Every structure is written in structure tokens, then in C-alpha cells.
Amino acid sequence: MSSSLINRSSGYFACVPHVPLTKIQERQDIAANSEFWLAYQKRVDEFREFDPELLVIFGGNHLDGIHLKLMPQFAIAHAAEALADCGGWPGRLDVPMDTAVALTNYLVERDFDIASSYAMEVDHGFSNPLHYFLGDLGATQVLPIHVNTISDPRPTLRRCRQIGEEIGRFARTLNKRVAFLGTGGLSHQTSFVFPQYDTAPSEAVQDYLVYGGEKGTISREQWRQDIVESMDQLSGKLVRGEFVAPWINKEWDQKFLNVLASGELEEFDSWTDDEVLGAAGYGGSEVRLWIAAAAAAQAYDQHAEFTVDYYSGDTTLAVGVGVVHGRLASNRTNG
């Protein structure tokens, strides 16, 4: 896209997966899902043309950097380091602390009891898409917003929309080119890799879920290696056609995408966690990240329009895969 067609005065919005199997250097060749990667690359190209001064990314943690010893529903990173987990890229994120602190204060003043971290460890839920959009994780100032999508209980979809809206209103005060990025898969199952405390297969796993390797017999390194081996086995079976993910619910995915694209985000307020888990699996909980990001973009630009670029429940990535972008004042084109 020619940079001459872009008004650089406002914002950018997209939602993409962060599934570990998209780490193609270690997992699957890009040709296995060429249409998906084409849609993804268009969003990356547009992002780089937009050249944001700040990227607000809504991501989730997969019991690697944040554990049940203290699981915030929402947290803002005042400083962040990406871990070398399965599907992620390690490195220091360039978090503008003054902006992060200002956002935290802004939300507290508006009755959001937000958590904050001066040493947030983020995993592939953040670093996977950041790698593809930025290349170097430190290339652009990033404001990581953690939303609990992995552990019972999770925030309501309504609250995710509400906090997204306030973050978008805050971003509008910065007088900067701001990009909003939502991450995660649509329907998929994570319970066999990331169990809940009460469904963990052993006390040792429970200890890890709570303490992250600081206590108990499972170290952080062993936990990561077990996940790598599990993902390698799953990936191989998917690519060879020996396994088809039974948890993908195409009808539910399309319903979610249709509501998101309509811009009527308040429709999600009545969607309950039990309904989402039942229809879309524990991984489907990640749609909270899309809702929050879309709400932020909508509050930032009330004329924002959302478009579904790609959807498939038939990739070799084991999730319902979607790519969505928003036409904000900054990235409306003449054609």
C-alpha cells in the first residue's frame, strides 16, 4: 500500500492469532496455510506503512509469566520482558513507563481497579504477533495490556469491552499515531495443555500452576519443554492429516466475527463465560482480547469500521483462525 494514501494522524486496528504453531521457523511451512499468511501480511504491511508511535496490544498469559499465586484480571505493564516460551520470541519490550503510569492512573480515576507490573513477563500471547508486526520486539513503543483469558474465573466480556473503551479514550488524548492490536485464536481447546487448578492431573501440576516452578517438582524449564513436545506432536499430526481439531466450532466463530464486524460490541455483554467455554472451548476465551481491542479502536475513532479479512476452521493451526482489521481515520484509503 502506498504511504501517500494514508493519513498518518490517527490510529490503526487489527486482530490476529497468537497460536504457537504460527512460529513457522520451528513448526509449519508458510505454504501450509498460504491464504491465512497472505491476509496476515497485508495487515503487517499496512501497520508498517502507518508507522505508529505507540502500539497498544491486548494479550493473554499462558501460565508462564503470570501464575495462580496472583492472577489479575487486567494488568498494565510498566515494563515488560518477553520469555522464550513455546511459540514466542524473547526480548525486552520498549514500554513507555510514563504513558503506562498515566494510563493506570486514568483507569483508576474511572473506577477500574487495575493491576500494574514493573516487571511483567509476557509469553507468546504477546511476543508472537509482536514479532511479526515489529520484527525486533523493541522496534516500537509498546503498551502491553494483560487480560486473564486462561484461568477461572475470567472477566466478563462486558468488562473487557468497557476497559477497552476507556483505553481508547485515553489513547485519544496522547496526540500520537496509535495502533491497537488484539490477539488470540477463536474456538479452540487449551485445557489439555493449560489445565485449571481443579482439573490438574496431579499435585505437582497444581503446584506449578500456582508457583510457576518456584515450588514443587516441576521446573519452569520442564514445563516449557513438555509444551514444546506436545505442540510438536500435534503439529506433525495436523500437517500429515492424521488429526483434525474436533473443538473448532465454525458456526460460533462466524457468529462472533459477524457481531464484531457489525461494530455493535455491546451485544457481547450478554455472552456468558459458560456459554463461550461450552461453544468455543477454553481457548475461545481469548475473544476477550479482540473485544477489548475493538472497543479501544472504536472509542479512539467513533467512525471505525471493522472488516473480516480471513476466517478458516480448516487450517493446520488447531484453532479457528481469523484476521480482522479496522478502518480508522488513519488508514482509510482511496481504493
Coordinates of N, CA and C in Angstrom, one line a residue, residues 139-296:
A139 N 11.3 -2.5 18.5 CA 11.4 -1.5 17.4 C 10.4 -0.4 17.6
T140 N 9.3 -0.6 18.4 CA 8.3 0.4 18.5 C 7.9 0.4 20.0
Q141 N 7.5 1.6 20.5 CA 7.0 1.6 21.9 C 5.7 0.8 22.0
V142 N 5.6 0.0 23.0 CA 4.5 -1.0 23.1 C 3.9 -0.8 24.5
L143 N 2.6 -0.8 24.6 CA 1.9 -0.8 25.9 C 1.1 -2.1 26.0
P144 N 1.7 -3.1 26.7 CA 1.0 -4.4 26.9 C -0.1 -4.4 27.9
I145 N -1.3 -4.8 27.5 CA -2.4 -4.9 28.4 C -2.7 -6.4 28.6
H146 N -2.5 -6.9 29.8 CA -2.8 -8.3 30.0 C -4.3 -8.5 30.4
V147 N -4.9 -9.4 29.8 CA -6.3 -9.8 30.2 C -6.3 -11.3 30.5
N148 N -6.8 -11.7 31.7 CA -6.9 -13.1 32.0 C -7.9 -13.8 31.2
T149 N -7.4 -14.6 30.3 CA -8.3 -15.5 29.5 C -8.1 -16.9 29.8
I150 N -7.1 -17.3 30.6 CA -6.7 -18.7 30.8 C -7.3 -19.3 32.0
S151 N -7.5 -18.6 33.1 CA -7.8 -19.2 34.4 C -9.2 -18.8 35.0
D152 N -9.9 -19.7 35.5 CA -11.1 -19.4 36.2 C -10.8 -18.6 37.5
P153 N -11.7 -17.6 37.8 CA -12.7 -17.0 36.9 C -12.1 -15.9 36.0
R154 N -12.7 -15.7 34.8 CA -12.3 -14.7 33.9 C -13.2 -13.5 34.0
P155 N -12.7 -12.3 33.5 CA -13.6 -11.1 33.5 C -14.7 -11.3 32.5
T156 N -15.8 -10.6 32.7 CA -16.9 -10.7 31.8 C -16.5 -10.1 30.5
L157 N -17.2 -10.5 29.4 CA -16.9 -9.8 28.1 C -17.4 -8.4 28.2
R158 N -18.4 -8.1 29.0 CA -18.8 -6.7 29.1 C -17.7 -5.8 29.7
R159 N -17.0 -6.4 30.8 CA -16.0 -5.6 31.4 C -14.8 -5.4 30.4
C160 N -14.5 -6.4 29.6 CA -13.4 -6.3 28.6 C -13.8 -5.2 27.6
R161 N -15.0 -5.1 27.2 CA -15.4 -4.0 26.3 C -15.3 -2.7 27.0
Q162 N -15.7 -2.6 28.2 CA -15.6 -1.3 29.0 C -14.2 -0.8 29.2
I163 N -13.3 -1.7 29.5 CA -12.0 -1.3 29.8 C -11.3 -0.9 28.5
G164 N -11.6 -1.7 27.4 CA -11.1 -1.3 26.1 C -11.5 0.1 25.7
E165 N -12.8 0.4 25.9 CA -13.3 1.8 25.6 C -12.5 2.9 26.3
E166 N -12.3 2.6 27.6 CA -11.5 3.7 28.4 C -10.1 3.8 27.9
I167 N -9.5 2.7 27.5 CA -8.1 2.7 27.0 C -8.1 3.5 25.7
G168 N -9.1 3.3 24.8 CA -9.2 4.0 23.6 C -9.4 5.5 23.8
R169 N -10.2 5.9 24.8 CA -10.4 7.3 25.1 C -9.1 7.9 25.6
F170 N -8.3 7.2 26.5 CA -7.0 7.6 26.9 C -6.1 7.8 25.8
A171 N -6.0 6.9 24.9 CA -5.1 7.0 23.7 C -5.4 8.2 22.9
R172 N -6.6 8.6 22.8 CA -7.0 9.7 22.0 C -6.4 11.0 22.6
T173 N -6.1 11.1 23.9 CA -5.5 12.3 24.5 C -4.0 12.4 24.2
L174 N -3.4 11.4 23.6 CA -1.9 11.4 23.5 C -1.4 12.2 22.3
N175 N -2.2 12.5 21.4 CA -1.8 13.2 20.2 C -0.7 12.4 19.5
K176 N -0.8 11.1 19.4 CA 0.2 10.3 18.7 C -0.5 9.3 17.7
R177 N 0.3 8.8 16.8 CA -0.2 7.7 16.0 C -0.2 6.4 16.8
V178 N -1.4 6.0 17.1 CA -1.6 4.8 18.0 C -2.2 3.6 17.2
A179 N -1.6 2.5 17.4 CA -2.1 1.2 16.8 C -2.7 0.4 17.9
F180 N -3.8 -0.3 17.6 CA -4.4 -1.2 18.6 C -4.4 -2.6 18.0
L181 N -3.9 -3.6 18.8 CA -3.7 -5.0 18.3 C -4.4 -5.9 19.3
G182 N -5.4 -6.7 18.8 CA -6.0 -7.8 19.6 C -5.4 -9.1 19.1
T183 N -5.2 -10.0 20.0 CA -4.5 -11.3 19.7 C -5.3 -12.5 20.2
G184 N -5.0 -13.6 19.6 CA -5.6 -14.9 20.1 C -6.4 -15.6 19.0
G185 N -6.7 -16.8 19.3 CA -7.5 -17.7 18.4 C -9.0 -17.6 18.7
L186 N -9.8 -18.1 17.8 CA -11.2 -18.2 18.0 C -11.5 -19.5 18.7
S187 N -12.4 -20.3 18.3 CA -12.7 -21.5 19.0 C -11.5 -22.5 19.0
H188 N -11.1 -22.9 20.2 CA -10.0 -23.9 20.3 C -10.0 -24.4 21.8
Q189 N -9.3 -25.5 22.0 CA -9.2 -26.0 23.3 C -7.8 -25.9 23.9
T190 N -7.7 -25.4 25.1 CA -6.4 -25.3 25.7 C -6.3 -26.2 27.0
S191 N -7.4 -26.8 27.5 CA -7.4 -27.4 28.8 C -6.4 -28.6 28.9
F192 N -6.1 -29.2 27.7 CA -5.2 -30.4 27.8 C -3.7 -29.9 27.9
V193 N -3.5 -28.7 27.7 CA -2.1 -28.1 27.8 C -2.0 -27.2 29.1
F194 N -3.1 -26.4 29.3 CA -3.1 -25.5 30.4 C -4.4 -25.8 31.2
P195 N -4.3 -26.8 32.1 CA -5.5 -27.1 32.9 C -5.8 -26.1 33.9
Q196 N -7.1 -26.2 34.4 CA -7.5 -25.4 35.6 C -6.9 -26.1 36.8
Y197 N -6.9 -25.3 37.9 CA -6.3 -25.9 39.2 C -7.1 -27.1 39.6
D198 N -8.4 -27.1 39.5 CA -9.2 -28.2 40.0 C -9.3 -29.3 39.0
T199 N -8.8 -29.2 37.8 CA -8.7 -30.3 36.8 C -7.3 -30.7 36.5
A200 N -6.3 -30.2 37.3 CA -5.0 -30.6 37.1 C -4.8 -32.1 37.4
P201 N -4.0 -32.8 36.6 CA -3.9 -34.2 36.8 C -3.1 -34.7 38.0
S202 N -2.4 -33.7 38.7 CA -1.6 -34.1 39.8 C -1.3 -32.9 40.7
E203 N -0.9 -33.2 41.9 CA -0.5 -32.1 42.8 C 0.7 -31.3 42.3
A204 N 1.6 -32.0 41.6 CA 2.8 -31.4 41.0 C 2.4 -30.3 40.0
V205 N 1.4 -30.7 39.2 CA 0.9 -29.7 38.2 C 0.2 -28.5 38.9
Q206 N -0.6 -28.8 39.9 CA -1.2 -27.8 40.7 C -0.2 -26.8 41.3
D207 N 0.9 -27.4 41.8 CA 2.0 -26.5 42.3 C 2.6 -25.6 41.3
Y208 N 2.8 -26.2 40.1 CA 3.3 -25.4 39.0 C 2.3 -24.2 38.6
L209 N 1.1 -24.6 38.5 CA 0.1 -23.6 38.1 C 0.1 -22.4 39.1
V210 N 0.3 -22.7 40.4 CA 0.3 -21.6 41.4 C 1.6 -20.9 41.5
Y211 N 2.7 -21.7 41.5 CA 4.0 -21.1 41.8 C 5.0 -20.9 40.6
G212 N 4.6 -21.5 39.5 CA 5.4 -21.3 38.3 C 6.8 -21.9 38.4
G213 N 7.0 -23.0 39.1 CA 8.3 -23.6 39.2 C 9.1 -23.1 40.4
E214 N 8.6 -22.1 41.1 CA 9.4 -21.7 42.3 C 9.2 -22.7 43.5
K215 N 8.2 -23.5 43.4 CA 7.9 -24.5 44.4 C 7.4 -25.8 43.8
G216 N 7.7 -26.9 44.3 CA 7.2 -28.2 43.7 C 8.3 -28.9 42.9
T217 N 7.9 -29.9 42.2 CA 8.8 -30.8 41.5 C 8.9 -30.5 40.0
I218 N 8.0 -29.6 39.4 CA 8.1 -29.3 38.0 C 8.8 -27.9 37.9
S219 N 9.9 -27.9 37.2 CA 10.6 -26.6 37.0 C 10.0 -25.9 35.8
R220 N 10.3 -24.6 35.7 CA 9.8 -23.8 34.6 C 10.3 -24.4 33.2
E221 N 11.6 -24.8 33.2 CA 12.2 -25.4 32.0 C 11.5 -26.7 31.6
Q222 N 11.2 -27.5 32.6 CA 10.5 -28.8 32.3 C 9.1 -28.5 31.7
W223 N 8.4 -27.6 32.3 CA 7.0 -27.2 31.9 C 7.1 -26.8 30.4
R224 N 8.0 -25.9 30.1 CA 8.1 -25.4 28.7 C 8.5 -26.5 27.8
Q225 N 9.4 -27.4 28.2 CA 9.8 -28.5 27.3 C 8.6 -29.4 27.0
D226 N 7.8 -29.7 28.0 CA 6.7 -30.6 27.9 C 5.7 -29.9 26.9
I227 N 5.5 -28.6 26.9 CA 4.6 -28.0 26.0 C 5.2 -28.0 24.6
V228 N 6.5 -27.8 24.4 CA 7.1 -27.9 23.1 C 6.9 -29.2 22.5
E229 N 7.1 -30.3 23.3 CA 6.9 -31.6 22.8 C 5.5 -31.9 22.4
S230 N 4.6 -31.4 23.2 CA 3.1 -31.6 22.9 C 2.7 -30.9 21.6
M231 N 3.2 -29.6 21.5 CA 2.9 -28.9 20.2 C 3.6 -29.5 19.0
D232 N 4.8 -30.0 19.2 CA 5.5 -30.7 18.0 C 4.7 -31.9 17.6
Q233 N 4.2 -32.7 18.5 CA 3.4 -33.9 18.1 C 2.1 -33.5 17.5
L234 N 1.4 -32.5 18.1 CA 0.2 -32.0 17.5 C 0.4 -31.4 16.1
S235 N 1.4 -30.6 15.9 CA 1.7 -30.0 14.6 C 1.9 -31.1 13.5
G236 N 2.7 -32.1 13.9 CA 3.0 -33.1 12.9 C 1.8 -33.9 12.5
K237 N 0.9 -34.2 13.4 CA -0.3 -34.9 13.1 C -1.2 -34.0 12.2
L238 N -1.3 -32.7 12.5 CA -2.1 -31.8 11.7 C -1.6 -31.7 10.3
V239 N -0.3 -31.5 10.1 CA 0.2 -31.4 8.8 C 0.1 -32.7 8.0
R240 N 0.2 -33.8 8.6 CA 0.1 -35.1 7.9 C -1.3 -35.5 7.7
G241 N -2.2 -34.8 8.2 CA -3.6 -35.1 8.0 C -4.1 -36.2 8.9
E242 N -3.4 -36.5 10.0 CA -3.7 -37.6 10.9 C -4.6 -37.1 12.0
F243 N -4.9 -35.8 12.1 CA -5.7 -35.3 13.2 C -6.4 -34.1 12.7
V244 N -7.7 -34.0 13.0 CA -8.5 -32.8 12.8 C -9.0 -32.3 14.1
A245 N -8.7 -31.0 14.4 CA -9.1 -30.5 15.7 C -10.7 -30.5 15.9
P246 N -11.2 -31.3 16.9 CA -12.6 -31.5 17.0 C -13.3 -30.3 17.7
W247 N -12.5 -29.5 18.3 CA -13.0 -28.4 19.1 C -13.4 -27.1 18.4
I248 N -13.0 -27.1 17.1 CA -13.3 -25.9 16.3 C -14.8 -25.8 16.0
N249 N -15.4 -24.7 16.3 CA -16.8 -24.5 16.1 C -17.0 -23.4 15.1
K250 N -17.1 -23.8 13.8 CA -17.2 -22.8 12.8 C -18.4 -21.8 12.9
E251 N -19.5 -22.4 13.2 CA -20.7 -21.6 13.4 C -20.6 -20.6 14.4
W252 N -20.0 -21.0 15.6 CA -19.8 -20.0 16.7 C -18.8 -18.9 16.2
D253 N -17.7 -19.3 15.6 CA -16.7 -18.4 15.2 C -17.3 -17.3 14.2
Q254 N -18.1 -17.8 13.3 CA -18.7 -16.9 12.3 C -19.7 -15.9 13.1
K255 N -20.4 -16.5 14.0 CA -21.3 -15.6 14.8 C -20.5 -14.5 15.5
F256 N -19.4 -14.9 16.1 CA -18.6 -13.9 16.8 C -18.1 -12.9 15.9
L257 N -17.5 -13.3 14.7 CA -17.0 -12.4 13.8 C -18.0 -11.4 13.2
N258 N -19.2 -12.0 13.0 CA -20.3 -11.1 12.4 C -20.7 -10.0 13.4
V259 N -20.7 -10.3 14.7 CA -21.0 -9.3 15.7 C -19.9 -8.3 15.8
L260 N -18.7 -8.8 15.8 CA -17.5 -7.9 15.8 C -17.5 -6.9 14.6
A261 N -17.7 -7.5 13.5 CA -17.7 -6.7 12.2 C -18.8 -5.6 12.2
S262 N -19.9 -6.0 12.9 CA -21.0 -5.0 12.9 C -20.7 -3.8 13.7
G263 N -19.8 -3.9 14.6 CA -19.4 -2.8 15.5 C -20.4 -2.6 16.6
E264 N -21.4 -3.5 16.7 CA -22.3 -3.5 17.9 C -21.7 -4.3 19.0
L265 N -20.7 -3.8 19.6 CA -19.9 -4.6 20.6 C -20.7 -4.8 21.9
E266 N -21.7 -4.0 22.2 CA -22.5 -4.2 23.4 C -23.3 -5.5 23.3
E267 N -23.4 -6.1 22.1 CA -24.1 -7.4 22.0 C -23.3 -8.5 22.8
F268 N -22.0 -8.3 22.9 CA -21.2 -9.3 23.6 C -21.5 -9.3 25.1
D269 N -22.1 -8.2 25.6 CA -22.3 -8.0 27.1 C -23.1 -9.2 27.7
S270 N -24.0 -9.7 26.9 CA -24.8 -10.8 27.4 C -24.2 -12.2 27.2
W271 N -23.1 -12.3 26.6 CA -22.4 -13.6 26.4 C -21.8 -14.0 27.7
T272 N -22.1 -15.1 28.2 CA -21.6 -15.6 29.5 C -20.3 -16.5 29.2
D273 N -19.5 -16.6 30.3 CA -18.3 -17.4 30.2 C -18.7 -18.8 30.0
D274 N -19.7 -19.3 30.6 CA -20.1 -20.7 30.5 C -20.5 -21.0 29.0
E275 N -21.2 -20.1 28.4 CA -21.6 -20.2 27.0 C -20.4 -20.2 26.1
V276 N -19.5 -19.4 26.3 CA -18.3 -19.3 25.5 C -17.5 -20.6 25.6
L277 N -17.3 -21.0 26.9 CA -16.5 -22.3 27.1 C -17.2 -23.5 26.4
G278 N -18.5 -23.5 26.6 CA -19.2 -24.6 26.0 C -19.2 -24.7 24.5
A279 N -19.2 -23.5 23.9 CA -19.3 -23.5 22.4 C -17.9 -23.4 21.8
A280 N -17.0 -22.7 22.4 CA -15.7 -22.4 21.8 C -14.5 -23.0 22.5
G281 N -14.7 -23.7 23.6 CA -13.6 -24.2 24.4 C -12.9 -23.2 25.2
Y282 N -11.9 -23.6 26.0 CA -11.2 -22.7 26.9 C -10.4 -21.7 26.1
G283 N -9.9 -22.1 25.0 CA -9.1 -21.2 24.1 C -10.0 -20.1 23.5
G284 N -11.3 -20.4 23.3 CA -12.2 -19.4 22.8 C -12.3 -18.2 23.7
S285 N -11.9 -18.4 25.0 CA -11.9 -17.3 25.9 C -11.1 -16.1 25.4
E286 N -10.2 -16.4 24.5 CA -9.3 -15.3 24.0 C -10.0 -14.2 23.2
V287 N -11.3 -14.5 22.8 CA -12.0 -13.4 22.1 C -12.1 -12.2 23.0
R288 N -12.0 -12.3 24.3 CA -11.9 -11.1 25.1 C -10.9 -10.1 24.6
L289 N -9.8 -10.6 24.1 CA -8.7 -9.7 23.7 C -9.1 -8.9 22.4
W290 N -9.9 -9.6 21.5 CA -10.4 -9.0 20.3 C -11.5 -7.9 20.7
I291 N -12.3 -8.3 21.6 CA -13.4 -7.3 22.0 C -12.8 -6.1 22.6
A292 N -11.8 -6.2 23.5 CA -11.2 -5.1 24.2 C -10.5 -4.2 23.2
A293 N -9.8 -4.8 22.2 CA -9.0 -4.1 21.2 C -10.0 -3.3 20.3
A294 N -11.1 -4.0 19.9 CA -12.0 -3.4 19.0 C -12.7 -2.2 19.7
A295 N -13.0 -2.4 21.0 CA -13.7 -1.3 21.8 C -12.7 -0.1 21.9
A296 N -11.4 -0.4 22.1 CA -10.5 0.7 22.2 C -10.4 1.5 20.9

